[in-house]
Amino acid sequence: MEKQLFGLDARHQGLVHLTPNLVGPHQIPAWYCKGCNADILLSTKPDGTWVIPLEAKPIVAKTPPTHCPNCGGQEFIHDPDVLDTWFSSALWPFSTLGWPEQTPELKKYYPTSTLVTGLDILFFWVARMIMMGLKFMGDVPFRDVYIHALVRDVEGQKMSKSKGNVIDPLHVMEQFGTDALRFTLASMASPGRDIKLAEERIEGYRNFANKIWNAARFAHIYLAGIKESMPPTDQSFPGLWIRSRLNDTIQVVTMELEAYRFDRATNALYHFFWHEYCDWYLELIKPVLQDTMHPQGSATRRMLQETLEVFLRLLHPFMPFISEEIWQTLPHTGKTIVTQPYPVTQTDWHDPSAEETFHLFEQCIGLMRTARVLLNYPPGKEVRFFVTHENPAAIVRLGTLEQELVHLGRGQISLTHVSQRPMSNVLRLIRDGVTVGVSVEGDVDLNKALDRLVKQIAETDRESQRLDGKLKSADFVSKAPPEVITDHQDRLRALSRDRAMLTSSEQQLRAMLGV
């Protein structure tokens, strides 16, 4: 369903803030007969405007009179005063579309869907537009009113030149880019709270724009041979997974836009592109892209091209400039991204099996990276890992991921049962059914490893106590949004699992040290 903000496609054009000052005040529809008021209409202002005394008798009409109903005179003075500016502004939704004429624009755009405005003029303007719309058009001018937040400084103070705390948007756009500013404001547009704007936040989303740009540069290295857009045939695990995740992101962003939760929509876009597309997908497909003879090369490149193009269309309302710039360099149809359809979910893109496989893969890589940190192995050092699962079906699935585990785990992978692996000099990390063993080589300082582990356990305990204290606070629970409480509960459960894994690792290291 398309929403319109006074005739503009909300999803393609972004948010539009309308001001009531765009329409000039209307002159009062009153005229004065010169004959009937000859004795009192005696003076004019220096600019030629008549001074109308209170006792003058007006003729009120929709159109200028042609003759006086009292004396038959045909000379009139139009009252120079104007109606209150809010009266004129109240006519904005239909007077700008050609009313009282029944123009094509009026028929198409009235009533519209959404008004974006501030709380301070809710009665002065919004209520008046509704009343005038009902009076003259027989219908309200809009169905939804989105009341945006007030932008304040980082301390929550109202911006004022006298205070010297004004953030100049032109300066910010010059320094960080217009897209970064737009994305920042959208990301902070939570209902019921004002925006405390700091340049550090804008700088953070400038980095996000840089991330998108650099990812596109990486993609172009391998998309040079693709001249036209074609449906991808990639059936590999990374391709099926990222397409499923993109499909879910489209669903979330669309749902949040319909609910006017622009902050949640931007969070979904940010999380998908930074933490799933870049951190995982691009890393997973590098070996395929770098091997010019790889049988999956062509299909992988087309999936890369399609997912990037769809994401840019999804991002466009929030970051219109960078999305247009990159989109123009990809195979596409049409002259501009603005006129392209907004992405919609595809039933055949949803792949629960690929997402379950990734969850298993992510758990394994996470434990492998944790093991490296605990034993202080450098990231580039090739390490021997033993990987298994308590579920036989999961072991079979891990077998299909061996190459991906070798690539991101940066080591030798042995998919063996626990009973078939070495029992000595192996540190085992166990979590949610996954077991990852790592060889403890002779140059590992076990005492330092144990110290690091003890510190990490202490940090985990402190964070668990902090979250548990907040969740036990009646004041916090009564005021915090439901999603915040759920997030705290999820993090507390995750910390509990981490604590169990770290405690098991501590016991193993102490056994190796004989203490």
Coordinates of C-alpha atoms in Angstrom, one line a residue:
M1 CA 0.0 0.0 0.0
E2 CA 1.4 3.4 -1.1
K3 CA 1.2 6.3 1.3
Q4 CA 1.2 9.8 0.1
L5 CA 2.4 13.0 1.9
F6 CA 0.4 15.6 0.1
G7 CA 0.9 13.9 -3.2
L8 CA 4.4 12.6 -2.8
D9 CA 5.1 8.9 -2.6
A10 CA 6.3 8.6 1.0
R11 CA 8.5 5.6 0.4
H12 CA 10.3 7.0 -2.6
Q13 CA 10.6 10.6 -1.5
G14 CA 11.2 10.3 2.2
L15 CA 9.6 12.5 4.7
V16 CA 8.2 15.9 3.8
H17 CA 7.6 18.6 6.4
L18 CA 5.0 21.1 5.3
T19 CA 4.8 24.6 6.7
P20 CA 1.6 26.7 6.9
N21 CA 3.5 29.8 5.8
L22 CA 3.5 28.6 2.2
V23 CA 0.1 30.1 1.5
G24 CA -0.4 33.9 1.7
P25 CA -3.3 35.2 3.8
H26 CA -6.7 35.7 2.1
Q27 CA -8.2 39.1 1.8
I28 CA -11.5 39.6 3.7
P29 CA -14.4 39.1 1.3
A30 CA -16.1 42.5 2.1
W31 CA -16.7 45.5 -0.1
Y32 CA -17.8 49.1 0.7
C33 CA -20.0 51.1 -1.5
K34 CA -18.4 54.5 -2.1
G35 CA -21.8 56.1 -2.4
C36 CA -23.3 54.8 0.8
N37 CA -20.2 55.5 2.8
A38 CA -19.1 58.7 1.2
D39 CA -19.2 60.7 4.4
I40 CA -16.9 58.4 6.4
L41 CA -14.5 57.0 3.7
L42 CA -12.3 60.2 3.8
S43 CA -8.7 59.1 4.1
T44 CA -6.2 56.7 2.7
K45 CA -2.7 55.6 3.8
P46 CA 0.4 56.9 2.0
D47 CA 0.5 53.7 0.0
G48 CA -3.0 54.3 -1.3
T49 CA -4.7 51.8 1.0
W50 CA -8.1 52.9 2.3
V51 CA -8.7 53.3 6.0
I52 CA -12.0 51.6 6.8
P53 CA -13.8 53.0 9.9
L54 CA -15.8 50.7 12.1
E55 CA -19.1 52.3 11.3
A56 CA -18.7 51.6 7.5
K57 CA -21.4 49.2 6.1
P58 CA -19.9 46.3 4.3
I59 CA -21.3 44.1 1.6
V60 CA -20.1 40.5 2.3
A61 CA -20.1 38.2 -0.8
K62 CA -18.2 35.3 -2.3
T63 CA -17.6 37.4 -5.5
P64 CA -17.1 41.1 -6.0
P65 CA -20.5 42.9 -6.2
T66 CA -21.5 44.6 -9.5
H67 CA -24.0 47.0 -7.9
C68 CA -24.9 48.2 -4.4
P69 CA -28.2 46.7 -3.2
N70 CA -29.0 50.0 -1.4
C71 CA -28.2 52.8 -3.8
G72 CA -27.4 50.9 -7.0
G73 CA -23.9 52.4 -7.1
Q74 CA -21.1 50.5 -8.9
E75 CA -18.0 51.9 -7.2
F76 CA -16.6 49.7 -4.4
I77 CA -13.6 49.5 -2.1
H78 CA -12.3 46.0 -1.3
D79 CA -11.5 45.8 2.4
P80 CA -7.7 45.7 2.6
D81 CA -7.5 43.6 5.7
V82 CA -6.8 39.9 5.6
L83 CA -8.0 36.9 7.5
D84 CA -5.8 35.3 10.1
T85 CA -2.9 33.4 8.6
W86 CA -4.1 30.2 10.2
F87 CA -7.4 30.5 8.3
S88 CA -5.5 30.6 5.1
S89 CA -3.3 27.8 6.2
A90 CA -6.3 25.7 7.0
L91 CA -7.2 25.7 3.3
W92 CA -3.8 24.4 2.3
P93 CA -4.7 20.7 1.5
F94 CA -7.2 21.7 -1.2
S95 CA -6.5 25.3 -2.2
T96 CA -3.0 24.4 -3.4
L97 CA -4.6 21.8 -5.7
G98 CA -6.8 24.2 -7.6
W99 CA -9.9 24.4 -5.4
P100 CA -12.6 25.6 -5.9
E101 CA -12.1 24.3 -9.4
Q102 CA -12.4 20.5 -9.7
T103 CA -8.9 20.0 -11.1
P104 CA -7.3 16.6 -11.9
E105 CA -4.8 17.3 -9.1
L106 CA -7.6 17.8 -6.6
K107 CA -9.3 14.6 -7.6
K108 CA -6.1 12.6 -7.4
Y109 CA -4.4 14.0 -4.2
Y110 CA -7.4 14.8 -2.0
P111 CA -7.7 13.3 0.6
T112 CA -4.0 12.4 1.1
S113 CA -2.7 9.9 3.6
T114 CA -0.3 11.5 6.0
L115 CA 0.6 14.8 7.5
V116 CA 4.0 15.3 9.2
T117 CA 4.1 18.1 11.7
G118 CA 5.1 19.3 15.1
L119 CA 3.2 19.2 18.3
D120 CA 3.2 22.9 18.8
I121 CA 0.8 23.6 15.9
L122 CA -1.5 20.7 16.4
F123 CA -4.5 22.9 17.2
F124 CA -3.4 26.0 15.3
W125 CA -3.1 24.3 12.0
V126 CA -3.9 20.5 12.0
A127 CA -7.3 20.9 13.7
R128 CA -8.2 23.8 11.4
M129 CA -7.3 21.8 8.2
I130 CA -9.5 19.0 9.3
M131 CA -12.5 21.3 10.0
M132 CA -12.1 23.2 6.7
G133 CA -11.7 19.9 4.8
L134 CA -15.0 18.6 6.3
K135 CA -16.7 21.9 5.5
F136 CA -15.6 22.5 1.9
M137 CA -14.6 19.0 0.7
G138 CA -16.8 16.8 2.7
D139 CA -13.9 14.7 3.9
V140 CA -10.8 15.0 6.2
P141 CA -7.7 16.0 4.3
F142 CA -5.5 13.1 5.7
R143 CA -6.0 10.0 7.8
D144 CA -2.7 9.9 9.8
V145 CA -0.8 12.7 11.6
Y146 CA 2.8 11.9 12.3
I147 CA 4.1 14.2 15.1
H148 CA 7.9 14.4 14.8
A149 CA 10.3 15.0 17.6
L150 CA 12.0 18.3 18.4
V151 CA 15.7 18.3 17.6
R152 CA 17.7 19.4 20.7
D153 CA 21.3 19.6 21.5
V154 CA 23.3 16.7 23.1
E155 CA 22.3 17.9 26.6
G156 CA 18.6 17.9 25.7
Q157 CA 18.5 21.8 25.6
K158 CA 16.5 23.6 22.9
M159 CA 18.8 25.0 20.3
S160 CA 19.3 28.7 20.5
K161 CA 21.8 31.1 19.0
S162 CA 22.1 32.9 22.3
K163 CA 23.2 29.7 23.9
G164 CA 25.6 28.9 21.1
N165 CA 24.3 25.3 20.9
V166 CA 22.9 25.4 17.4
I167 CA 23.9 22.7 15.0
D168 CA 24.0 24.1 11.5
P169 CA 22.6 21.5 9.1
L170 CA 24.4 23.0 6.2
H171 CA 27.7 22.6 8.1
V172 CA 26.8 19.1 9.1
M173 CA 25.9 18.1 5.6
E174 CA 29.2 19.6 4.3
Q175 CA 31.2 17.7 6.9
F176 CA 29.4 14.3 7.1
G177 CA 27.1 14.2 4.1
T178 CA 23.4 14.7 3.7
D179 CA 22.7 11.0 3.7
A180 CA 24.4 10.6 7.1
L181 CA 22.3 13.4 8.6
R182 CA 19.1 12.0 7.2
F183 CA 19.8 8.5 8.4
T184 CA 20.8 9.9 11.9
L185 CA 17.5 11.8 12.3
A186 CA 15.5 8.8 11.2
S187 CA 17.3 6.5 13.5
M188 CA 16.6 8.7 16.5
A189 CA 12.9 9.3 15.7
S190 CA 11.4 7.3 18.5
P191 CA 7.8 8.1 19.4
G192 CA 7.3 10.4 22.4
R193 CA 10.9 11.5 22.8
D194 CA 12.9 14.5 21.4
I195 CA 16.1 14.0 19.5
K196 CA 19.3 14.8 21.4
L197 CA 21.6 15.4 18.4
A198 CA 25.3 15.2 18.6
E199 CA 27.8 15.3 15.8
E200 CA 29.3 12.0 17.0
R201 CA 26.1 10.2 16.1
I202 CA 26.1 11.8 12.6
E203 CA 29.8 10.8 12.2
G204 CA 28.8 7.2 13.1
Y205 CA 26.3 7.0 10.3
R206 CA 28.8 8.7 7.9
N207 CA 30.9 5.6 8.6
F208 CA 27.9 3.5 7.6
A209 CA 27.7 5.3 4.3
N210 CA 31.4 4.7 3.8
K211 CA 30.7 1.0 4.6
I212 CA 28.1 0.9 1.8
W213 CA 30.4 2.7 -0.6
N214 CA 33.4 0.3 0.1
A215 CA 31.2 -2.8 -0.2
A216 CA 30.0 -1.5 -3.6
R217 CA 33.6 -1.0 -4.7
F218 CA 34.4 -4.5 -3.7
A219 CA 31.4 -5.8 -5.6
H220 CA 32.4 -3.9 -8.7
I221 CA 35.7 -5.7 -8.8
Y222 CA 33.9 -8.9 -9.6
L223 CA 30.8 -7.5 -11.4
A224 CA 32.7 -5.9 -14.3
G225 CA 31.6 -8.5 -16.8
I226 CA 27.9 -8.3 -16.0
K227 CA 26.2 -5.9 -18.3
E228 CA 22.5 -6.7 -17.7
S229 CA 20.3 -7.8 -14.8
M230 CA 19.4 -11.5 -14.8
P231 CA 17.8 -13.7 -12.2
P232 CA 20.6 -15.4 -10.1
T233 CA 20.9 -19.2 -10.1
D234 CA 23.1 -19.4 -7.0
Q235 CA 22.0 -22.3 -4.9
S236 CA 25.0 -22.2 -2.5
F237 CA 24.6 -21.8 1.2
P238 CA 25.8 -18.2 1.4
G239 CA 23.6 -17.1 -1.5
L240 CA 20.4 -18.8 -0.2
W241 CA 21.0 -17.5 3.3
I242 CA 21.7 -13.8 2.4
R243 CA 18.7 -13.8 0.1
S244 CA 16.5 -15.1 2.9
R245 CA 17.9 -12.5 5.3
L246 CA 17.3 -9.8 2.7
N247 CA 13.7 -11.0 2.3
D248 CA 13.2 -10.8 6.1
T249 CA 14.7 -7.3 6.2
I250 CA 12.3 -6.1 3.5
Q251 CA 9.4 -7.4 5.5
V252 CA 10.7 -5.7 8.7
V253 CA 11.5 -2.3 7.1
T254 CA 8.1 -2.3 5.3
M255 CA 6.2 -3.1 8.5
E256 CA 8.1 -0.4 10.4
L257 CA 7.5 2.2 7.8
E258 CA 3.8 1.4 7.8
A259 CA 3.8 1.9 11.6
Y260 CA 5.9 5.1 11.3
R261 CA 8.7 3.5 13.3
F262 CA 11.5 5.0 11.2
D263 CA 14.0 4.3 14.0
R264 CA 13.3 0.6 13.8
A265 CA 13.4 0.6 10.0
T266 CA 16.9 2.2 10.0
N267 CA 18.1 -0.3 12.6
A268 CA 17.0 -3.2 10.5
L269 CA 18.8 -1.7 7.4
Y270 CA 22.0 -1.1 9.4
H271 CA 22.1 -4.5 11.1
F272 CA 21.4 -6.3 7.8
F273 CA 24.1 -4.6 5.8
W274 CA 26.8 -4.2 8.3
H275 CA 26.5 -7.3 10.4
E276 CA 25.1 -9.8 7.9
Y277 CA 25.9 -8.6 4.4
C278 CA 29.4 -7.3 5.0
D279 CA 30.6 -9.2 8.1
W280 CA 29.4 -12.6 6.8
Y281 CA 28.1 -12.8 3.3
L282 CA 30.9 -10.9 1.5
E283 CA 33.5 -12.8 3.6
L284 CA 31.9 -16.2 2.8
I285 CA 31.9 -15.6 -1.0
K286 CA 35.4 -14.2 -1.3
P287 CA 37.1 -17.6 -2.1
V288 CA 34.5 -18.2 -4.9
L289 CA 34.9 -14.7 -6.4
Q290 CA 38.7 -14.8 -6.3
D291 CA 38.8 -18.2 -8.1
T292 CA 38.2 -17.3 -11.7
M293 CA 37.6 -21.0 -12.5
H294 CA 35.2 -21.7 -9.7
P295 CA 32.0 -23.5 -11.0
Q296 CA 29.9 -21.3 -8.7
G297 CA 31.5 -18.1 -9.8
S298 CA 28.9 -16.8 -12.3
A299 CA 25.9 -17.6 -10.1
T300 CA 27.6 -16.1 -7.0
R301 CA 28.3 -12.8 -8.9
R302 CA 24.8 -12.6 -10.1
M303 CA 23.5 -13.1 -6.5
L304 CA 25.9 -10.4 -5.3
Q305 CA 24.6 -8.0 -7.9
E306 CA 20.9 -8.7 -7.3
T307 CA 21.1 -8.5 -3.5
L308 CA 23.1 -5.3 -3.6
E309 CA 20.6 -3.7 -6.1
V310 CA 17.6 -4.7 -4.0
F311 CA 19.2 -3.4 -0.8
L312 CA 19.9 0.0 -2.5
R313 CA 16.2 0.4 -3.4
L314 CA 15.3 -0.6 0.2
L315 CA 17.7 2.0 1.5
H316 CA 16.8 4.8 -0.9
P317 CA 14.2 6.7 1.1
F318 CA 16.7 7.1 3.9
M319 CA 19.9 7.7 1.9
P320 CA 18.8 8.9 -1.5
F321 CA 22.1 10.2 -2.8
I322 CA 24.5 7.4 -2.2
S323 CA 21.9 4.8 -3.2
E324 CA 21.3 6.6 -6.5
E325 CA 25.0 7.0 -7.2
I326 CA 25.8 3.3 -6.7
W327 CA 22.6 2.0 -8.3
Q328 CA 23.5 3.9 -11.5
T329 CA 26.7 1.8 -11.7
L330 CA 24.9 -1.5 -11.5
P331 CA 22.9 -3.3 -14.2
H332 CA 19.4 -1.9 -14.0
T333 CA 16.3 -0.9 -15.9
G334 CA 15.0 2.7 -15.9
K335 CA 16.7 6.0 -15.7
T336 CA 16.7 6.5 -11.9
I337 CA 16.2 4.6 -8.7
V338 CA 13.5 7.0 -7.7
T339 CA 11.0 5.5 -10.2
Q340 CA 11.8 1.9 -9.4
P341 CA 9.3 -0.2 -7.4
Y342 CA 10.1 -0.5 -3.7
P343 CA 11.2 -4.0 -2.8
V344 CA 8.5 -6.5 -1.7
T345 CA 9.0 -9.8 0.0
Q346 CA 9.3 -12.9 -2.3
T347 CA 7.9 -16.2 -1.0
D348 CA 10.6 -18.3 -2.7
W349 CA 13.3 -16.2 -1.1
H350 CA 12.4 -17.3 2.4
D351 CA 14.7 -20.3 3.3
P352 CA 14.4 -21.5 6.9
S353 CA 16.9 -24.4 6.2
A354 CA 19.6 -21.9 5.0
E355 CA 19.0 -19.8 8.1
E356 CA 19.3 -22.8 10.4
T357 CA 22.5 -23.8 8.7
F358 CA 23.9 -20.3 9.2
H359 CA 23.0 -20.3 12.9
L360 CA 24.9 -23.5 13.3
F361 CA 27.8 -22.1 11.3
E362 CA 27.8 -18.9 13.3
Q363 CA 27.9 -20.8 16.6
C364 CA 31.0 -22.8 15.4
I365 CA 32.9 -19.7 14.1
G366 CA 32.0 -17.8 17.3
L367 CA 33.5 -20.6 19.5
M368 CA 36.6 -20.9 17.3
R369 CA 37.2 -17.2 17.6
T370 CA 36.7 -17.3 21.4
A371 CA 39.2 -20.2 21.6
R372 CA 41.8 -18.1 19.7
V373 CA 41.3 -15.2 22.1
L374 CA 41.5 -17.4 25.2
L375 CA 44.8 -19.0 24.1
N376 CA 46.1 -15.7 22.6
Y377 CA 46.6 -17.2 19.1
P378 CA 47.2 -14.5 16.4
P379 CA 44.3 -14.2 13.9
G380 CA 46.5 -15.3 11.0
K381 CA 47.9 -18.4 12.8
E382 CA 46.6 -21.7 11.4
V383 CA 45.1 -23.7 14.3
R384 CA 43.8 -27.2 14.4
F385 CA 40.1 -27.4 15.4
F386 CA 37.8 -30.3 16.3
V387 CA 34.2 -29.6 15.6
T388 CA 31.1 -31.7 16.4
H389 CA 27.5 -31.6 17.6
E390 CA 25.4 -33.6 20.0
N391 CA 22.7 -33.9 17.2
P392 CA 23.7 -36.4 14.4
A393 CA 21.7 -34.3 11.8
A394 CA 23.7 -31.2 12.7
I395 CA 26.9 -33.2 12.3
V396 CA 25.8 -34.0 8.7
R397 CA 25.0 -30.4 8.1
L398 CA 28.4 -29.3 9.4
G399 CA 30.0 -31.6 6.9
T400 CA 28.6 -29.5 4.1
L401 CA 30.2 -26.4 5.7
E402 CA 33.7 -27.6 6.0
Q403 CA 35.2 -25.3 3.4
E404 CA 33.4 -22.3 4.9
L405 CA 34.7 -23.3 8.4
V406 CA 38.2 -23.6 7.1
H407 CA 38.0 -20.2 5.4
L408 CA 36.6 -18.1 8.3
G409 CA 38.0 -20.3 11.1
R410 CA 41.5 -19.9 9.5
G411 CA 42.7 -23.3 10.5
Q412 CA 42.5 -27.1 10.0
I413 CA 39.0 -28.5 10.7
S414 CA 38.4 -32.1 11.9
L415 CA 34.7 -33.0 12.0
T416 CA 35.0 -36.0 14.3
H417 CA 33.1 -37.5 17.2
V418 CA 34.3 -36.6 20.7
S419 CA 35.5 -40.2 21.2
Q420 CA 37.8 -40.0 18.2
R421 CA 39.7 -36.8 19.0
P422 CA 42.8 -36.4 21.2
M423 CA 41.9 -36.1 24.9
S424 CA 45.1 -34.3 26.0
N425 CA 46.2 -30.7 25.1
V426 CA 42.7 -29.9 23.7
L427 CA 40.6 -27.1 25.1
R428 CA 36.9 -27.9 24.5
L429 CA 34.3 -25.1 24.3
I430 CA 30.7 -26.3 24.5
R431 CA 27.6 -24.2 23.8
D432 CA 24.0 -25.1 22.7
G433 CA 25.1 -28.6 21.6
V434 CA 28.1 -27.4 19.6
T435 CA 31.5 -28.6 20.7
V436 CA 34.7 -26.9 19.4
G437 CA 38.0 -28.3 20.5
V438 CA 41.3 -26.4 19.9
S439 CA 44.8 -27.8 20.1
V440 CA 46.8 -26.2 23.0
E441 CA 50.3 -26.0 21.5
G442 CA 53.5 -25.9 23.5
D443 CA 54.1 -22.2 23.2
V444 CA 50.8 -21.3 24.9
D445 CA 51.2 -19.7 28.3
L446 CA 48.5 -21.5 30.2
N447 CA 48.8 -19.2 33.3
K448 CA 48.2 -16.1 31.2
A449 CA 45.3 -17.9 29.4
L450 CA 43.8 -18.7 32.8
D451 CA 44.2 -15.1 34.0
R452 CA 42.4 -13.9 30.9
L453 CA 39.6 -16.4 31.4
V454 CA 39.2 -15.4 35.1
K455 CA 38.9 -11.7 34.1
Q456 CA 36.4 -12.5 31.4
I457 CA 34.3 -14.5 33.9
A458 CA 34.4 -11.5 36.3
E459 CA 33.2 -9.2 33.5
T460 CA 30.4 -11.6 32.6
D461 CA 29.3 -11.7 36.2
R462 CA 29.3 -7.9 36.5
E463 CA 27.2 -7.5 33.4
S464 CA 24.8 -10.2 34.5
Q465 CA 24.3 -8.5 37.8
R466 CA 23.7 -5.2 36.2
L467 CA 21.1 -6.6 33.8
D468 CA 19.5 -8.7 36.6
G469 CA 19.3 -5.6 38.8
K470 CA 17.5 -3.6 36.2
L471 CA 15.0 -6.4 35.4
K472 CA 14.2 -6.7 39.2
S473 CA 13.6 -2.9 39.4
A474 CA 9.9 -2.3 39.4
D475 CA 10.5 1.3 38.2
F476 CA 12.6 0.1 35.2
V477 CA 10.1 -2.6 34.2
S478 CA 7.1 -0.2 34.4
K479 CA 8.8 2.5 32.3
A480 CA 10.9 0.5 29.8
P481 CA 9.4 -0.4 26.4
P482 CA 8.6 -4.1 26.0
E483 CA 11.3 -4.6 23.4
V484 CA 13.9 -3.2 25.7
I485 CA 12.9 -5.6 28.5
T486 CA 12.9 -8.5 26.0
D487 CA 16.4 -7.5 24.8
H488 CA 17.7 -7.4 28.4
Q489 CA 16.2 -10.8 29.1
D490 CA 17.8 -12.3 26.0
R491 CA 21.2 -10.8 26.9
L492 CA 20.9 -12.2 30.4
R493 CA 20.3 -15.7 29.1
A494 CA 23.1 -15.4 26.6
L495 CA 25.5 -14.3 29.4
S496 CA 24.4 -17.3 31.5
R497 CA 25.3 -19.6 28.7
D498 CA 28.6 -17.8 28.2
R499 CA 29.3 -18.2 32.0
A500 CA 28.8 -21.9 31.8
M501 CA 31.1 -22.3 28.8
L502 CA 33.8 -20.1 30.4
T503 CA 33.6 -22.0 33.7
S504 CA 34.1 -25.3 31.9
S505 CA 37.1 -23.8 30.1
E506 CA 38.6 -22.6 33.4
Q507 CA 38.3 -26.1 34.9
Q508 CA 40.1 -27.6 31.8
L509 CA 43.0 -25.1 32.0
R510 CA 43.4 -25.7 35.7
A511 CA 43.5 -29.4 35.0
M512 CA 46.2 -28.9 32.4
L513 CA 48.2 -26.8 34.9
G514 CA 47.6 -29.3 37.7
V515 CA 46.1 -26.8 40.0

